[in-house]
mmCIF file of C-alpha atoms and ligand atoms in Angstrom:
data_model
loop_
_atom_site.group_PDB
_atom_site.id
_atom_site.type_symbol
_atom_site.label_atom_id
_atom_site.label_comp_id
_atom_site.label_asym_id
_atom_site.label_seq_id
_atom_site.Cartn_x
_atom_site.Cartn_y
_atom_site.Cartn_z
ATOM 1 C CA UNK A 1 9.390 -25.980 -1.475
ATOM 2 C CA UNK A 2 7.467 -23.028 -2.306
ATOM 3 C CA UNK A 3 7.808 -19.379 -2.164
ATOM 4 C CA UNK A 4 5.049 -18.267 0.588
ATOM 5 C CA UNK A 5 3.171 -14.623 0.553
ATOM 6 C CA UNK A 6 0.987 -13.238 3.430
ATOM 7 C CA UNK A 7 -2.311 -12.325 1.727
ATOM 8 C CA UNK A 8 -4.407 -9.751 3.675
ATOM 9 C CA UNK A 9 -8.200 -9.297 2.947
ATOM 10 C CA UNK A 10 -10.531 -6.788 4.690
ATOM 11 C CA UNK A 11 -13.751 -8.362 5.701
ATOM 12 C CA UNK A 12 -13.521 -11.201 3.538
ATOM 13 C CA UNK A 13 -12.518 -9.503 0.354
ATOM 14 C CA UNK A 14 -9.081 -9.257 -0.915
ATOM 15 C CA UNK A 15 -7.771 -5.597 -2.026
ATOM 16 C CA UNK A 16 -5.750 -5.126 -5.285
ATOM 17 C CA UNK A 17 -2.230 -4.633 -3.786
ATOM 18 C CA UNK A 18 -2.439 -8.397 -1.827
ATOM 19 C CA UNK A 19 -3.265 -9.597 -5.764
ATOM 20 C CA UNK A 20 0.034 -7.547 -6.654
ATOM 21 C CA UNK A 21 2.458 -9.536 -3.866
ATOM 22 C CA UNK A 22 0.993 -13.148 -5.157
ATOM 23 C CA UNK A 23 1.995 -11.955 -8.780
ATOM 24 C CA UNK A 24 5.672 -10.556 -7.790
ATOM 25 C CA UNK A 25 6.187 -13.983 -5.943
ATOM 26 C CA UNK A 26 4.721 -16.106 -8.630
ATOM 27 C CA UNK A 27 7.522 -14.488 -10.825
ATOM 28 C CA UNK A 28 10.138 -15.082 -8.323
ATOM 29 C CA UNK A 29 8.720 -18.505 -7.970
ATOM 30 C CA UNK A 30 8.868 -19.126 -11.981
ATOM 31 C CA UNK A 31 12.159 -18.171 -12.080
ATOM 32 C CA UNK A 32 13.473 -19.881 -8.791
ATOM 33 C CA UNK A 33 11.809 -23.204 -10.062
ATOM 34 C CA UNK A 34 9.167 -23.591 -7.255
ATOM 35 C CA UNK A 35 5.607 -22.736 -6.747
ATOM 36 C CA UNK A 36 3.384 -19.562 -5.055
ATOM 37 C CA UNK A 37 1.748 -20.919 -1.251
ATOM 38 C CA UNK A 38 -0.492 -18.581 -0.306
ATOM 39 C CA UNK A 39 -1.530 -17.887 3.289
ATOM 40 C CA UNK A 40 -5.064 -16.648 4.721
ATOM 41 C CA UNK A 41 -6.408 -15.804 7.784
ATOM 42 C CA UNK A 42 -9.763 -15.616 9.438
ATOM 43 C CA UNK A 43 -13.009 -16.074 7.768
ATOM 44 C CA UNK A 44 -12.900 -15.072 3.928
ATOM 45 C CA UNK A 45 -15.291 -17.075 1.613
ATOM 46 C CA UNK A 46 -13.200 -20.279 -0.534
ATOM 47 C CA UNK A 47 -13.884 -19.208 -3.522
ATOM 48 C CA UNK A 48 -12.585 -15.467 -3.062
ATOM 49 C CA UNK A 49 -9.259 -18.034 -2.413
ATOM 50 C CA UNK A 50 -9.238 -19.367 -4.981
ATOM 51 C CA UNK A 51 -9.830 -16.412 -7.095
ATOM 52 C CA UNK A 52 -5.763 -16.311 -5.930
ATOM 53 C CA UNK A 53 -4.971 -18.629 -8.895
ATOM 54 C CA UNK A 54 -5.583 -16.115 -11.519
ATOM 55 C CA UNK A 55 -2.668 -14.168 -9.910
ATOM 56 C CA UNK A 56 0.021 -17.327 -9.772
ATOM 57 C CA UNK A 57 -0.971 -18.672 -6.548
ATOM 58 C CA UNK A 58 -1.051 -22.637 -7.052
ATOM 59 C CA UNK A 59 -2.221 -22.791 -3.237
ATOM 60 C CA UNK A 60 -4.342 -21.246 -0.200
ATOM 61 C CA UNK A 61 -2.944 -22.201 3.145
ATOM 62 C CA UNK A 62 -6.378 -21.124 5.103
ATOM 63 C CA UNK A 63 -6.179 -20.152 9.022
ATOM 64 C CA UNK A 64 -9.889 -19.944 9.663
ATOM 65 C CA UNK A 65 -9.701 -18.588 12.868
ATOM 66 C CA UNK A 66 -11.720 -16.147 13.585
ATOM 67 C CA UNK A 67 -9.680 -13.902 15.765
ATOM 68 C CA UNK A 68 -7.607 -14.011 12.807
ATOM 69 C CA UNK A 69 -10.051 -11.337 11.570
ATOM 70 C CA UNK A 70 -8.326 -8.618 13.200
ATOM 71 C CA UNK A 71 -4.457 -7.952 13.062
ATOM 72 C CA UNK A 72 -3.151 -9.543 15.788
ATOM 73 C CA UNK A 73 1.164 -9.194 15.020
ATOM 74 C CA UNK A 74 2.446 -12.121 17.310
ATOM 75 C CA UNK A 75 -0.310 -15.032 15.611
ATOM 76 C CA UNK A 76 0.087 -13.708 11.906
ATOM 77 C CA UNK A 77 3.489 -13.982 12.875
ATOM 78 C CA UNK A 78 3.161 -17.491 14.362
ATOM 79 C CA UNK A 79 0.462 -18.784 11.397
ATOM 80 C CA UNK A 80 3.569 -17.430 9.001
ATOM 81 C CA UNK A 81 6.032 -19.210 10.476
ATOM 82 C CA UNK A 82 3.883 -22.844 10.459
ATOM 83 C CA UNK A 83 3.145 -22.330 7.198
ATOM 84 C CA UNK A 84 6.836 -21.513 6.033
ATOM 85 C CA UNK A 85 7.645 -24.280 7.722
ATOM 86 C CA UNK A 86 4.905 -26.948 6.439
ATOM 87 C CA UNK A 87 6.218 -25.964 2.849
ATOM 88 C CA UNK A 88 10.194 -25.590 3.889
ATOM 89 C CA UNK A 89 9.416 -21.892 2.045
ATOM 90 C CA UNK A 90 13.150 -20.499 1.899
ATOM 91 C CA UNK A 91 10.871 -16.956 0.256
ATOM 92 C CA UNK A 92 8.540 -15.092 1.801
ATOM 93 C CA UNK A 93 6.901 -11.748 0.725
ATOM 94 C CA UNK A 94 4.499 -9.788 2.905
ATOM 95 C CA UNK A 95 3.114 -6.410 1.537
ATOM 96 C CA UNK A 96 5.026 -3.404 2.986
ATOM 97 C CA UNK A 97 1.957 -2.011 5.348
ATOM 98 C CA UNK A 98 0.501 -1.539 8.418
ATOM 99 C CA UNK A 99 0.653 -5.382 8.711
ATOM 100 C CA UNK A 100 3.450 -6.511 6.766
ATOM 101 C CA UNK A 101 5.745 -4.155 9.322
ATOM 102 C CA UNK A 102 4.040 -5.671 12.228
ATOM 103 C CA UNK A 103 4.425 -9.429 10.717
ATOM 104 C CA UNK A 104 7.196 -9.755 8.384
ATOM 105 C CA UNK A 105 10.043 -8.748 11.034
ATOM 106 C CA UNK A 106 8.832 -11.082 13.217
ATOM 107 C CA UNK A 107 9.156 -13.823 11.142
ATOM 108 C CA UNK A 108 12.590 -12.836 9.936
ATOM 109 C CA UNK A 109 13.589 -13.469 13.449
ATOM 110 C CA UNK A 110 11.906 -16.900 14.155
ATOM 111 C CA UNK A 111 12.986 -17.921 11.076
ATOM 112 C CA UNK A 112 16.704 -16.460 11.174
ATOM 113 C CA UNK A 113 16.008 -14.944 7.998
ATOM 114 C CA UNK A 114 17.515 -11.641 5.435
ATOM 115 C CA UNK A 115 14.671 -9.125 5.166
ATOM 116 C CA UNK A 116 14.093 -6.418 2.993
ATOM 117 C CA UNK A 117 11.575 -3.598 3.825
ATOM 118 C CA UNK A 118 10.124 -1.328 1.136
ATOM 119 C CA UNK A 119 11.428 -3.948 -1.819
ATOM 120 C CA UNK A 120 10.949 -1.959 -5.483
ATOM 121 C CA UNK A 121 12.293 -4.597 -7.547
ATOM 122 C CA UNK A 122 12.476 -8.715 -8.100
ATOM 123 C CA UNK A 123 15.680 -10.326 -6.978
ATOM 124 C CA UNK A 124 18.651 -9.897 -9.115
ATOM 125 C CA UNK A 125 19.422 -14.067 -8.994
ATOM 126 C CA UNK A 126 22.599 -13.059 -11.186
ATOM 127 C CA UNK A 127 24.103 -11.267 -8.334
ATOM 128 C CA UNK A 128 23.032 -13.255 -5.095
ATOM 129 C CA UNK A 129 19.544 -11.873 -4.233
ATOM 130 C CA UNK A 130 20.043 -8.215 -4.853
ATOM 131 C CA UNK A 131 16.936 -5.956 -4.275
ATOM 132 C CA UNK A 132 16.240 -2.501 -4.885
ATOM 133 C CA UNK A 133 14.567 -0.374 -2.213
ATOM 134 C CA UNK A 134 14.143 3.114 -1.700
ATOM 135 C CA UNK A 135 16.248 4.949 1.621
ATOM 136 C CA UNK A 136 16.482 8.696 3.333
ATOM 137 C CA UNK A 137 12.677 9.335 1.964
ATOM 138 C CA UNK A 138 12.707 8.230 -1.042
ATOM 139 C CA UNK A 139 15.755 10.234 -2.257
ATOM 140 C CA UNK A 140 18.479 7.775 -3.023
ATOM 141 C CA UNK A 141 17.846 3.466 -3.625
ATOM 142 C CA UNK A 142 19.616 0.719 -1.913
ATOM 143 C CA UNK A 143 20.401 -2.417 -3.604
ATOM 144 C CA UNK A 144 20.794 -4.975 -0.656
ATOM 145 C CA UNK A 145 21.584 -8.730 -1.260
ATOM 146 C CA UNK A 146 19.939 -11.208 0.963
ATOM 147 C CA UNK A 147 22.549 -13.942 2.064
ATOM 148 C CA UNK A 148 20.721 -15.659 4.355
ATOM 149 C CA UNK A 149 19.421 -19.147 3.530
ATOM 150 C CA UNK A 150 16.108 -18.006 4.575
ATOM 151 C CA UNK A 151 14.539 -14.482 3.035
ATOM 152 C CA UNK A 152 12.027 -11.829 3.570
ATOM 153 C CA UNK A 153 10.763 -9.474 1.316
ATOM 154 C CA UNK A 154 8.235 -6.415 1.898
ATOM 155 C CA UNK A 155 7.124 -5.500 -1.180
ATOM 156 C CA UNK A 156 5.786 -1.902 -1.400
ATOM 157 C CA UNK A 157 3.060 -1.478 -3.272
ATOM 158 C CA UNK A 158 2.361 -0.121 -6.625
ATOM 159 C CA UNK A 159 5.229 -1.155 -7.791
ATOM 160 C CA UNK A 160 3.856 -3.397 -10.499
ATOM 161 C CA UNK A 161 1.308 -3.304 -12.935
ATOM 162 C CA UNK A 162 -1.291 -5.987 -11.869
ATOM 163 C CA UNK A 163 -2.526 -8.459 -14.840
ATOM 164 C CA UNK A 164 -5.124 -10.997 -14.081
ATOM 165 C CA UNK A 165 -5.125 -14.040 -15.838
ATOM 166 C CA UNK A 166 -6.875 -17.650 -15.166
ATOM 167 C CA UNK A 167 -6.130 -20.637 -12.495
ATOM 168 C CA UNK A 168 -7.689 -21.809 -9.441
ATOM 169 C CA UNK A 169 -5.851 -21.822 -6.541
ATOM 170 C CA UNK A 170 -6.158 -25.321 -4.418
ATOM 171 C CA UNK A 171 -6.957 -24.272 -0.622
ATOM 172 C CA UNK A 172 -5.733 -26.474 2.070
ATOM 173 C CA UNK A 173 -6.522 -25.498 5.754
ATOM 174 C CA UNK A 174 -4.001 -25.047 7.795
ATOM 175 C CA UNK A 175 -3.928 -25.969 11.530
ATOM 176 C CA UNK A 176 -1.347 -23.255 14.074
ATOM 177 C CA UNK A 177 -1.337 -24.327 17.944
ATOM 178 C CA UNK A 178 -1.231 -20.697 18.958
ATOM 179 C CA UNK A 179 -0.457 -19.758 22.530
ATOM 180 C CA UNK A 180 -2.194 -17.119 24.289
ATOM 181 C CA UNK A 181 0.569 -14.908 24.163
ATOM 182 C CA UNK A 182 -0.227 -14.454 20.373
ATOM 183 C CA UNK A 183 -3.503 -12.812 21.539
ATOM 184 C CA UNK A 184 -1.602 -10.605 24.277
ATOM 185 C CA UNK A 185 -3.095 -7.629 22.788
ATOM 186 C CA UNK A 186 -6.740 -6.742 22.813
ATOM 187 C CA UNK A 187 -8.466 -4.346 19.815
ATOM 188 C CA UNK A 188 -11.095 -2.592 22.271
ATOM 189 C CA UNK A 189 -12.259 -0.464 19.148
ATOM 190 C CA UNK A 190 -12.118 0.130 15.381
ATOM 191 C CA UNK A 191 -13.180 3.318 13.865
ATOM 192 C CA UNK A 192 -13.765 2.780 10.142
ATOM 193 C CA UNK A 193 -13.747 5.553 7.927
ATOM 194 C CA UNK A 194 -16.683 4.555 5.449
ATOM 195 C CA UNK A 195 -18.274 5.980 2.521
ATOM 196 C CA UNK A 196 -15.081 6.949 1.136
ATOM 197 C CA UNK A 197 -12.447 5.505 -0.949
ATOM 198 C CA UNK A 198 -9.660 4.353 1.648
ATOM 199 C CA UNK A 199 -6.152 6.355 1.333
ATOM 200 C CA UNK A 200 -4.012 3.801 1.736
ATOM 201 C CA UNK A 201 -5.398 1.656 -1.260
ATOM 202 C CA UNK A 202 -6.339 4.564 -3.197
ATOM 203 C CA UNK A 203 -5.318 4.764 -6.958
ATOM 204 C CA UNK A 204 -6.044 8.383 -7.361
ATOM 205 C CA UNK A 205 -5.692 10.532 -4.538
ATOM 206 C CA UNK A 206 -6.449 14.328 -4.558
ATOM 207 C CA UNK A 207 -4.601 16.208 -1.945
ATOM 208 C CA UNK A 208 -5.153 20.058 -0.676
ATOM 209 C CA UNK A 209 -2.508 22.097 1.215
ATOM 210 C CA UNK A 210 -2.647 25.588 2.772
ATOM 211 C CA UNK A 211 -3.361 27.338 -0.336
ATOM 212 C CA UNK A 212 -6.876 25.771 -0.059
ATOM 213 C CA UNK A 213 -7.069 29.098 2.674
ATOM 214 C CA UNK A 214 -9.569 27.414 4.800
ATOM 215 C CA UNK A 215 -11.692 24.089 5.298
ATOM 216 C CA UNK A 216 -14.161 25.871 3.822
ATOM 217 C CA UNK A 217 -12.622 25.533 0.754
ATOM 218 C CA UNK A 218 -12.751 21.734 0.914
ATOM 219 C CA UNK A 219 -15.741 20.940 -0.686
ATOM 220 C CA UNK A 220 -13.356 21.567 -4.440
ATOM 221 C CA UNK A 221 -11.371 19.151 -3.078
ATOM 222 C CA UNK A 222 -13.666 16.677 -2.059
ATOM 223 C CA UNK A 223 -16.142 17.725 -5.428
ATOM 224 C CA UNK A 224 -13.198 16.597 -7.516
ATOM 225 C CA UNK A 225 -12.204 13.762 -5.949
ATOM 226 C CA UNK A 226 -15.638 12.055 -5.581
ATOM 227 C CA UNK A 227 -16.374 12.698 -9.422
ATOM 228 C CA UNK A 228 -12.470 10.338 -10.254
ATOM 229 C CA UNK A 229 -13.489 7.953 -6.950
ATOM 230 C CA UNK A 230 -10.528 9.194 -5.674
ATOM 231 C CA UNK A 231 -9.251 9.648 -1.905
ATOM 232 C CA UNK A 232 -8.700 12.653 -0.481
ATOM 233 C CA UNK A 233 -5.448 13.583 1.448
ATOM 234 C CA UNK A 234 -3.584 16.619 2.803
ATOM 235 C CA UNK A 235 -0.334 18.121 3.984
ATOM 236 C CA UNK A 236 0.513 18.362 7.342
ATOM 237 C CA UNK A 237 -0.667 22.425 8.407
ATOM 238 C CA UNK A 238 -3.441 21.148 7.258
ATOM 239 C CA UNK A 239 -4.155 18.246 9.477
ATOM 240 C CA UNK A 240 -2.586 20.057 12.672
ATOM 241 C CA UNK A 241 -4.648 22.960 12.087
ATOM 242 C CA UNK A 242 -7.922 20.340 12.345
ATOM 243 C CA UNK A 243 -8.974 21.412 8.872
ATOM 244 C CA UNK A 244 -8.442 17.751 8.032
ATOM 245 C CA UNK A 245 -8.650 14.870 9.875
ATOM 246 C CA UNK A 246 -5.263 13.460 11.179
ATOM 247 C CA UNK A 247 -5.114 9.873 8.967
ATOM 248 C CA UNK A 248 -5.716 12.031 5.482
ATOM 249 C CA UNK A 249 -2.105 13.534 6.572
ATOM 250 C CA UNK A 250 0.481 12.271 4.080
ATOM 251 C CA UNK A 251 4.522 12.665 3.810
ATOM 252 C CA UNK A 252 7.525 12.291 6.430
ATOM 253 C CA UNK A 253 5.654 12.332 9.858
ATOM 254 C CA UNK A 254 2.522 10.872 7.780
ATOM 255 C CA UNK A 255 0.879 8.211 5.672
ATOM 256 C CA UNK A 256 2.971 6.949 2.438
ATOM 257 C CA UNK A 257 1.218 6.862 -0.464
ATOM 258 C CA UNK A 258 1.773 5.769 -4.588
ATOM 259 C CA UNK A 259 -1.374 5.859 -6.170
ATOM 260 C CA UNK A 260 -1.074 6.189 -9.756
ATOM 261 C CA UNK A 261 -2.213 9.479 -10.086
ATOM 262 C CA UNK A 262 -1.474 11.986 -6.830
ATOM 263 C CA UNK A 263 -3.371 15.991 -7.515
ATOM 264 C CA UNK A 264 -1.492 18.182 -4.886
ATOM 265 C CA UNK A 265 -3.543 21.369 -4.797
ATOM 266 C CA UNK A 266 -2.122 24.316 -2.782
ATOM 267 C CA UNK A 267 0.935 22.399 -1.363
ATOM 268 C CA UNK A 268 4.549 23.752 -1.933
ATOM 269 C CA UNK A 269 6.390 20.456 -2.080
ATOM 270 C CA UNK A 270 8.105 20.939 0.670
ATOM 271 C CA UNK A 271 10.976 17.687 1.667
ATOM 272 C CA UNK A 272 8.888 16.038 4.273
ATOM 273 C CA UNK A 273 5.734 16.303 1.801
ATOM 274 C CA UNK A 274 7.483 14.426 -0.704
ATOM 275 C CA UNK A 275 8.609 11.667 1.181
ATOM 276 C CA UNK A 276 5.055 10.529 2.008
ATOM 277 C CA UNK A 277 4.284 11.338 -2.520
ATOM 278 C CA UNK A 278 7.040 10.835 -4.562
ATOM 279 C CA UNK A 279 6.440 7.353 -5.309
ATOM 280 C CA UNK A 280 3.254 8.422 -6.548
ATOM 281 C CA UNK A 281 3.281 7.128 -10.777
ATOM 282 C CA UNK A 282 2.256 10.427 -11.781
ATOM 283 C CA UNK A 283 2.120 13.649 -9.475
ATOM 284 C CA UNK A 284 -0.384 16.927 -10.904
ATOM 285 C CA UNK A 285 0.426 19.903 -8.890
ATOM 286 C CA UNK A 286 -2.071 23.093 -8.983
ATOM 287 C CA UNK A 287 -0.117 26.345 -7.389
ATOM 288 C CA UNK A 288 -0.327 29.987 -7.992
ATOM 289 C CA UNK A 289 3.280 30.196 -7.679
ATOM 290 C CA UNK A 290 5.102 29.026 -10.678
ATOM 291 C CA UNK A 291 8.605 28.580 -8.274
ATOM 292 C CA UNK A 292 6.794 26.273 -6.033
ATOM 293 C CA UNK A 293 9.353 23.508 -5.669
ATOM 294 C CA UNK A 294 6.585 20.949 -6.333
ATOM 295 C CA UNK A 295 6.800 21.347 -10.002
ATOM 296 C CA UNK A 296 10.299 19.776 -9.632
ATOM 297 C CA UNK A 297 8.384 17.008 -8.847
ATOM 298 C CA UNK A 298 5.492 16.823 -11.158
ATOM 299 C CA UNK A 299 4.663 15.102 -14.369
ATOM 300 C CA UNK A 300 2.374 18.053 -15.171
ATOM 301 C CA UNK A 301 1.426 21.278 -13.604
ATOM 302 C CA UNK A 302 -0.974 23.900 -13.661
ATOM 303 C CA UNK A 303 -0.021 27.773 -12.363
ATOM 304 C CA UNK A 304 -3.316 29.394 -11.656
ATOM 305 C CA UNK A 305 -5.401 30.013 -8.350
ATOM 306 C CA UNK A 306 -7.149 26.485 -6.991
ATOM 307 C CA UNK A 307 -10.169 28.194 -6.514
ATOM 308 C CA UNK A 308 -10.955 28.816 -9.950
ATOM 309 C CA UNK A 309 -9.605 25.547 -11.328
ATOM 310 C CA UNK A 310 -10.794 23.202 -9.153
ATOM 311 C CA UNK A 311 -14.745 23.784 -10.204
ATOM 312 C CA UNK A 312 -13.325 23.844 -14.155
ATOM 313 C CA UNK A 313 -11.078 20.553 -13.271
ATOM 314 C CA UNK A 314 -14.088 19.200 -11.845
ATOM 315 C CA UNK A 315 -16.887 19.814 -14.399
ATOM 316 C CA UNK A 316 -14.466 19.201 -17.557
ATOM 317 C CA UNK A 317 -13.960 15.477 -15.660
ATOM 318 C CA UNK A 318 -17.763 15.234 -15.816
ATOM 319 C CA UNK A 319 -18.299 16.216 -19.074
ATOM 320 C CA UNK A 320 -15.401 13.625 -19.965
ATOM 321 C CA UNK A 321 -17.337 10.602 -18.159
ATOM 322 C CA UNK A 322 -20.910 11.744 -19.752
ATOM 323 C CA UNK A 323 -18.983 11.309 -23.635
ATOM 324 C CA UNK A 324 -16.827 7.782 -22.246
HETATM 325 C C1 FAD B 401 10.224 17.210 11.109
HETATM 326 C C2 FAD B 401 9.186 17.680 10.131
HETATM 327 C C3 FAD B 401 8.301 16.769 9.611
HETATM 328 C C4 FAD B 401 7.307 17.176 8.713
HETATM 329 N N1 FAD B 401 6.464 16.261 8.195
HETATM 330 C C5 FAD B 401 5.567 16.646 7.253
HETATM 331 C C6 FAD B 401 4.682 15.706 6.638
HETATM 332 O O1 FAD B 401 4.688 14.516 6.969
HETATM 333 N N2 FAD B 401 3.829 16.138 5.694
HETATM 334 C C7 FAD B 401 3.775 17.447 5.282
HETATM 335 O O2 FAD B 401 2.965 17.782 4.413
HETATM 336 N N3 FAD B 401 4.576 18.359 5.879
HETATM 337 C C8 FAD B 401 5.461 17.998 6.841
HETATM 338 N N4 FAD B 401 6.261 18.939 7.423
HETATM 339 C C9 FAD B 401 6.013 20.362 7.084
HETATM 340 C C10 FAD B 401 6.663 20.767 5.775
HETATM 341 O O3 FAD B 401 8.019 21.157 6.006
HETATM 342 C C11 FAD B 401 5.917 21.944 5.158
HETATM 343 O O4 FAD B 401 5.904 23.004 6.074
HETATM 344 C C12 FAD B 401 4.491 21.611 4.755
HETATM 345 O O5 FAD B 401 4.477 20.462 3.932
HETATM 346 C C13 FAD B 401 3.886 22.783 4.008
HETATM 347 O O6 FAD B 401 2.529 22.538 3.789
HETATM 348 P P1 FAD B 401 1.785 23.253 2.592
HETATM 349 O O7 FAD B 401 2.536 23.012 1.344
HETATM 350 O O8 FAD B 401 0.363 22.834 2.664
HETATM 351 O O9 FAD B 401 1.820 24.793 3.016
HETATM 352 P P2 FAD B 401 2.718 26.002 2.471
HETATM 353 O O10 FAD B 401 4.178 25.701 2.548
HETATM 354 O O11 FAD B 401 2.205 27.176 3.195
HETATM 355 O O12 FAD B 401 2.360 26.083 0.932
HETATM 356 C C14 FAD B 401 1.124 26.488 0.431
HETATM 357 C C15 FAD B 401 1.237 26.510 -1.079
HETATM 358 O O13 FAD B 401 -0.014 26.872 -1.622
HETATM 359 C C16 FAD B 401 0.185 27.752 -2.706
HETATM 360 N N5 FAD B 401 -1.037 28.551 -2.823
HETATM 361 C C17 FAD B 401 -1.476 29.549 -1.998
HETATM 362 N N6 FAD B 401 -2.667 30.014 -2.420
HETATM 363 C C18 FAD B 401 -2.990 29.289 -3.513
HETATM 364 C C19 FAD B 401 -4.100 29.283 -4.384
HETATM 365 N N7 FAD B 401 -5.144 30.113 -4.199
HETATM 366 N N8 FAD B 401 -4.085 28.426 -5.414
HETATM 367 C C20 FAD B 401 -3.054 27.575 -5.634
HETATM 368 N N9 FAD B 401 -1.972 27.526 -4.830
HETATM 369 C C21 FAD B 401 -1.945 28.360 -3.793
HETATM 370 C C22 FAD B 401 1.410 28.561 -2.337
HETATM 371 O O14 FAD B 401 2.037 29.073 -3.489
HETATM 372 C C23 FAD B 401 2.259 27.517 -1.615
HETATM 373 O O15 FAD B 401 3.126 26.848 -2.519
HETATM 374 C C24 FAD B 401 7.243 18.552 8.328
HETATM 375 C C25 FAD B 401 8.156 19.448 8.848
HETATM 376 C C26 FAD B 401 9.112 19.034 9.736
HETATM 377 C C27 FAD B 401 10.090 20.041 10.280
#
C-alpha cells in the first residue's frame, strides 16, 4: 500500500511544485504508515527519477510512452488508475493545475473516490481526513473530510516550503493497456512562450495594471522583472485592451497565481483581481492613490507614481545583486 502522486515534468525535467506534491505525500505517507509511489509519464531521463528520492519518493512508476509527452486527460487518467491499483494506493495527490483538473477528477470517478480540489493543508487524521481548502475566491476556507475509502487530493501549489534532502528513488516501469479512446483528442499545435520565466511556475511575478497608461510603458515592467527573473503578469483591462497578451492575465476570469513575492504596479485591487493574487506569500503594491483597496491586501506598499519608481526599483535591485 502506498500513497501515489502524479508527477508532471516538462520536456524531461521536473519543475519545483511536482517536487512540492512528492514531499506533502511523503508526510502523509510517514504519518499514515506507508510509503510515497511515484508516477511518470513519457520520456524523462532515469536519473532525473530518481532525483524523486531526495523529496520522499521511495518509488518511480515510469509510463514511457511517448505520447505520454503531451497531456492527454483520459490516458494520465487511465496510467493513474493502473498504477493506484498495482500498489492498492487508498491516497492519491495530483498538483492542482492545468493537468491535475483534467486528471485527478477522473480518477476520483474510476476509482469511486473523495476528492479535494485546491487542498491548503495535510489531512487532519484526528478528525477523519479533514482538509483545508480555499472557496468563493479565496475569501473564506473549507475544511472538508474525505470519507471515502479511496481519496483524492489536489494540492495547490506553494503551499509548502520545499526542502531537499537525500534518497534515490527505485524506478519500476510500468505497463497500461490503453485504448484508443485515451488518445481521442489530438494536440494539432503548441505555442510555447520561451525566453521568459513561465507564469504559472513563477516565484516572483511583477504585474502592471492600467496605471501603467499605455504598453508603452511596459518596458519598467518588463526592466524590473528580468533584473529578479521574475514573470510578468497583468490585470484584465490590460489584456482585453491587447496591451498584454491574453495568458499574462491573472485573477477571477484569469490565471491563479502564488508566487512568493507578487509586485502589482498600477492595479486597484479590485475583487476579481484578487482572486487570481491573494494567495500570493507576499503581495508589493505600487499606486499613486493611497485609498487604493490593494493596500488592504499588501504586505508592503509604496504611494508614488510607477513611472518614477519603477526605474529607481529597478536600478536599486541591481546595485543590490552587484554587492550580493
Ligand atoms: C465578472 C468579472 C470578472 C473579472 N475578472 C477579472 C480578472 O480576472 N482579473 C482582473 O484583473 N480584473 C477582472 N475584472 C475587472 C476588475 O473588476 C477591475 O475592473 C480590474 O481588475 C481593474 O484593473 P486595473 O486595476 O488595472 O485598473 P483600474 O481599476 O483602472 O486601476 C488602475 C490603478 O492604477 C493606479 N494608477 C494610475 N496611475 C498610476 C501611476 N502613474 N502610478 C501608480 N499607480 C497608478 C490608480 O490609482 C488605480 O488604482 C473582472 C470584472 C468582472 C465584472
Amino acid at each position: 500500500m502506498s500513497v501515489i502522486v502524479l508527477v508532471e515534468h516538462t520536456g524531461g525535467i521536473i519543475k519545483k511544485k511536482n517536487f512540492e506534491a512528492v514531499q506533502y505525500a511523503s508526510r502523509i505517507a510517514e504519518n499514515t504508515g506507508t510509503t510515497v509511489t511515484t508516477l511518470v509519464l513519457g520520456t524523462i531521463a532515469v536519473s532525473e527519477m530518481e532525483s524523486l528520492g531526495e523529496y520522499g519518493a521511495q518509488k518511480v512508476l515510469h509510463v514511457a510512452d511517448g505520447r505520454l509527452d503531451e497531456l492527454h486527460a483520459r490516458a494520465y487518467a487511465s496510467a493513474l488508475f493502473t498504477a493506484a491499483q498495482k500498489e492498492n494506493a487508498k491516497i492519491i495527490v495530483t498538483l492542482h493545475d492545468i493537468n491535475g483538473r483534467a486528471v485527478a477528477p477522473r480518477v476520483a470517478v474510476k476509482l469511486k473516490a473523495g476528492l479535494v480540489a485546491g487542498a491548503l493543508s495535510y489531512p487532519d487524521l484526528e478528525n477523519g481526513f479533514v482538509i483545508k481548502k480555499a472557496v468563493f475566491s479565496g475569501k473564506a476556507f473549507a475544511f472538508v473530510n474525505i470519507v471515502s475509502d479511496v481519496k483524492v487530493i489536489m494540492l495547490m501549489a506553494n503551499s509548502f516550503p520545499v526542502i531537499k534532502g537525500d534518497g534515490k528513488a527505485v524506478v519500476e516501469k510500468l505497463e497500461v493497456n490503453f485504448s484508443d479512446k485515451d488518445f481521442g483528442v489530438k494536440v494539432k499545435q503548441v505555442n510555447k512562450v520561451t525566453g521568459e520565466v513561465l507564469l504559472s511556475d513563477a516565484d516572483l511575478v511583477v504585474s502592471g495594471g492600467r496605471g501603467m497608461k499605455g504598453p508603452e510603458n511596459w518596458g519598467l515592467i518588463e526592466n524590473l522583472a528580468k533584473e529578479l527573473g521574475a514573470a510578468t503578469a497583468c490585470s484584465r483591462p490590460v489584456s482585453d485592451a491587447d496591451w498584454r497578451p491574453h495568458h499574462e492575465h491573472v485573477g477571477q476570469t484569469g490565471g491563479t497565481i502564488r508566487p512568493n513575492l507578487y509586485i502589482a504596479v498600477g492595479i486597484s485591487g479590485a475583487i476579481q483581481h484578487l482572486a487570481g493574487v491573494n494567495g500570493s506569500k507576499n503581495i508589493v503594491v505600487i499606486n499613486k492613490d493611497p485609498e487604493a483597496p490593494f493596500f488592504k491586501a499588501a504586505n508592503y506598499g509604496v504611494v508614488g507614481d510607477a513611472m518614477e519608481i519603477l526605474p529607481k526599483l529597478t536600478e536599486a535591485v541591481r546595485k543590490f545583486k552587484q554587492q550580493h
